[in-house]
Short mmCIF file of C-alpha atoms in Angstrom, two decimals:
data_model
loop_
_atom_site.label_atom_id
_atom_site.label_comp_id
_atom_site.label_asym_id
_atom_site.label_seq_id
_atom_site.Cartn_x
_atom_site.Cartn_y
_atom_site.Cartn_z
CA GLN A 1 53.80 -100.76 34.38
CA VAL A 2 53.12 -103.85 35.50
CA GLN A 3 49.22 -104.82 35.39
CA VAL A 4 47.39 -107.40 38.26
CA MET A 5 45.03 -109.61 37.86
CA GLU A 6 42.94 -111.50 40.50
CA SER A 7 39.98 -114.63 40.13
CA GLY A 8 37.88 -116.92 41.18
CA GLY A 9 35.92 -115.42 43.91
CA GLY A 10 32.24 -116.14 44.97
CA LEU A 11 30.12 -117.83 46.85
CA VAL A 12 30.22 -120.60 48.95
CA GLN A 13 28.72 -122.38 51.44
CA PRO A 14 30.56 -122.47 55.24
CA GLY A 15 32.83 -125.58 54.80
CA GLY A 16 33.34 -125.58 51.66
CA SER A 17 36.74 -124.34 49.21
CA LEU A 18 37.82 -122.24 46.87
CA ARG A 19 40.88 -120.87 45.12
CA LEU A 20 41.87 -118.22 43.70
CA SER A 21 44.31 -116.76 41.38
CA CYS A 22 46.54 -113.82 40.33
CA ALA A 23 48.44 -113.10 37.66
CA ALA A 24 50.98 -109.77 37.16
CA SER A 25 52.08 -108.72 33.96
CA GLY A 26 54.19 -105.59 32.41
CA ARG A 27 57.18 -105.40 32.10
CA ILE A 28 58.28 -107.61 35.43
CA PHE A 29 61.71 -108.89 35.83
CA SER A 30 60.85 -110.72 39.05
CA VAL A 31 58.70 -110.46 42.01
CA ASP A 32 60.37 -110.72 45.34
CA VAL A 33 57.24 -111.08 47.23
CA MET A 34 53.65 -111.75 46.11
CA GLY A 35 50.64 -112.03 48.94
CA TRP A 36 46.98 -112.35 49.60
CA TYR A 37 44.65 -109.22 51.65
CA ARG A 38 41.54 -108.68 52.77
CA GLN A 39 39.33 -106.54 54.00
CA ALA A 40 35.37 -106.99 55.50
CA PRO A 41 32.74 -104.54 55.51
CA GLY A 42 33.37 -101.93 58.78
CA LYS A 43 36.47 -103.31 58.38
CA GLU A 44 40.71 -102.92 57.98
CA ARG A 45 42.88 -104.47 55.03
CA GLU A 46 44.48 -106.98 56.73
CA LEU A 47 47.81 -109.66 55.37
CA VAL A 48 45.98 -113.13 54.75
CA ALA A 49 48.89 -114.23 53.35
CA THR A 50 52.78 -114.38 51.56
CA ILE A 51 54.78 -115.62 49.70
CA SER A 52 58.69 -115.06 48.65
CA VAL A 53 60.32 -115.52 45.23
CA GLY A 54 62.50 -118.35 47.56
CA GLY A 55 59.41 -120.15 48.48
CA SER A 56 59.45 -118.56 52.02
CA THR A 57 55.33 -118.48 52.86
CA ASN A 58 53.86 -115.80 56.61
CA TYR A 59 49.29 -116.59 57.08
CA ALA A 60 47.69 -114.60 60.01
CA ASP A 61 46.46 -116.56 62.44
CA SER A 62 43.92 -116.98 61.40
CA VAL A 63 43.36 -119.19 58.46
CA LYS A 64 46.45 -121.37 59.37
CA GLY A 65 45.76 -124.73 58.78
CA ARG A 66 42.70 -123.38 56.31
CA PHE A 67 44.72 -121.83 53.44
CA THR A 68 47.95 -122.34 50.88
CA ILE A 69 49.41 -119.35 48.80
CA THR A 70 51.66 -120.95 45.95
CA ARG A 71 53.00 -119.40 43.36
CA ASP A 72 54.77 -120.30 39.96
CA GLY A 73 56.96 -117.01 38.34
CA ALA A 74 54.85 -114.09 38.65
CA LYS A 75 50.87 -116.76 39.74
CA VAL A 76 50.07 -116.29 42.38
CA ASP A 77 46.98 -118.72 43.69
CA LEU A 78 45.16 -118.89 47.27
CA GLN A 79 43.45 -122.20 48.29
CA MET A 80 40.71 -121.50 50.82
CA ASN A 81 39.07 -124.73 52.36
CA SER A 82 36.90 -125.05 55.63
CA LEU A 83 35.66 -121.76 54.74
CA LYS A 84 34.09 -119.79 57.22
CA PRO A 85 32.24 -116.50 57.46
CA GLU A 86 34.41 -114.34 59.23
CA ASP A 87 36.84 -114.94 55.56
CA THR A 88 33.71 -113.02 53.89
CA ALA A 89 35.72 -110.16 52.35
CA VAL A 90 37.04 -108.54 48.35
CA TYR A 91 40.77 -109.90 48.52
CA TYR A 92 42.78 -108.32 47.03
CA CYS A 93 46.72 -109.97 45.29
CA ASN A 94 49.51 -108.13 45.69
CA ALA A 95 52.49 -107.78 43.49
CA ASP A 96 55.91 -106.06 46.14
CA ARG A 97 58.99 -105.42 45.87
CA ILE A 98 58.78 -105.49 41.89
CA ARG A 99 62.04 -105.68 39.96
CA TYR A 100 62.20 -105.17 35.98
CA SER A 101 65.97 -105.06 35.36
CA PRO A 102 68.18 -107.46 38.05
CA VAL A 103 68.54 -104.81 39.91
CA THR A 104 66.45 -102.31 39.73
CA TYR A 105 63.20 -101.85 41.86
CA TYR A 106 59.69 -100.44 41.16
CA GLY A 107 59.42 -97.40 43.68
CA ARG A 108 55.52 -98.88 44.15
CA THR A 109 54.10 -101.81 45.23
CA TYR A 110 51.20 -102.99 42.82
CA TRP A 111 47.29 -104.38 43.58
CA GLY A 112 44.72 -106.08 42.27
CA GLN A 113 41.56 -105.12 42.24
CA GLY A 114 39.60 -107.67 44.62
CA THR A 115 37.59 -110.27 44.04
CA GLN A 116 35.13 -109.97 46.68
CA VAL A 117 34.94 -114.32 48.46
CA THR A 118 30.85 -114.37 50.13
CA VAL A 119 30.71 -117.31 52.95
CA SER A 120 27.74 -118.26 53.61
CA LEU A 121 24.12 -120.63 53.72
#
């Protein structure tokens, strides 16, 4: 039993900034990987950034240098700077490889409901 909740989406001008926040809750011992994905109209869902329990990060080439992912336990933030119109999408928080005990994982990944980010004049 895991719940994932996002917040922080909205409308911003090109060049502006937004911070997305997410928290996983429920019966959780630890979350090995947390991340952000996005889906624009007519396109496949794509990885934006992930962060491991050890702090290792992975970014899509399209956001490197502009976005920063950080975490504190089962909470994860995405700081988005220098936003472009092509960043417009629904952003989804993901919690993967969740342990409910020190040695046992849930058999699935968990997703938030999605939050809309629109970059436009």
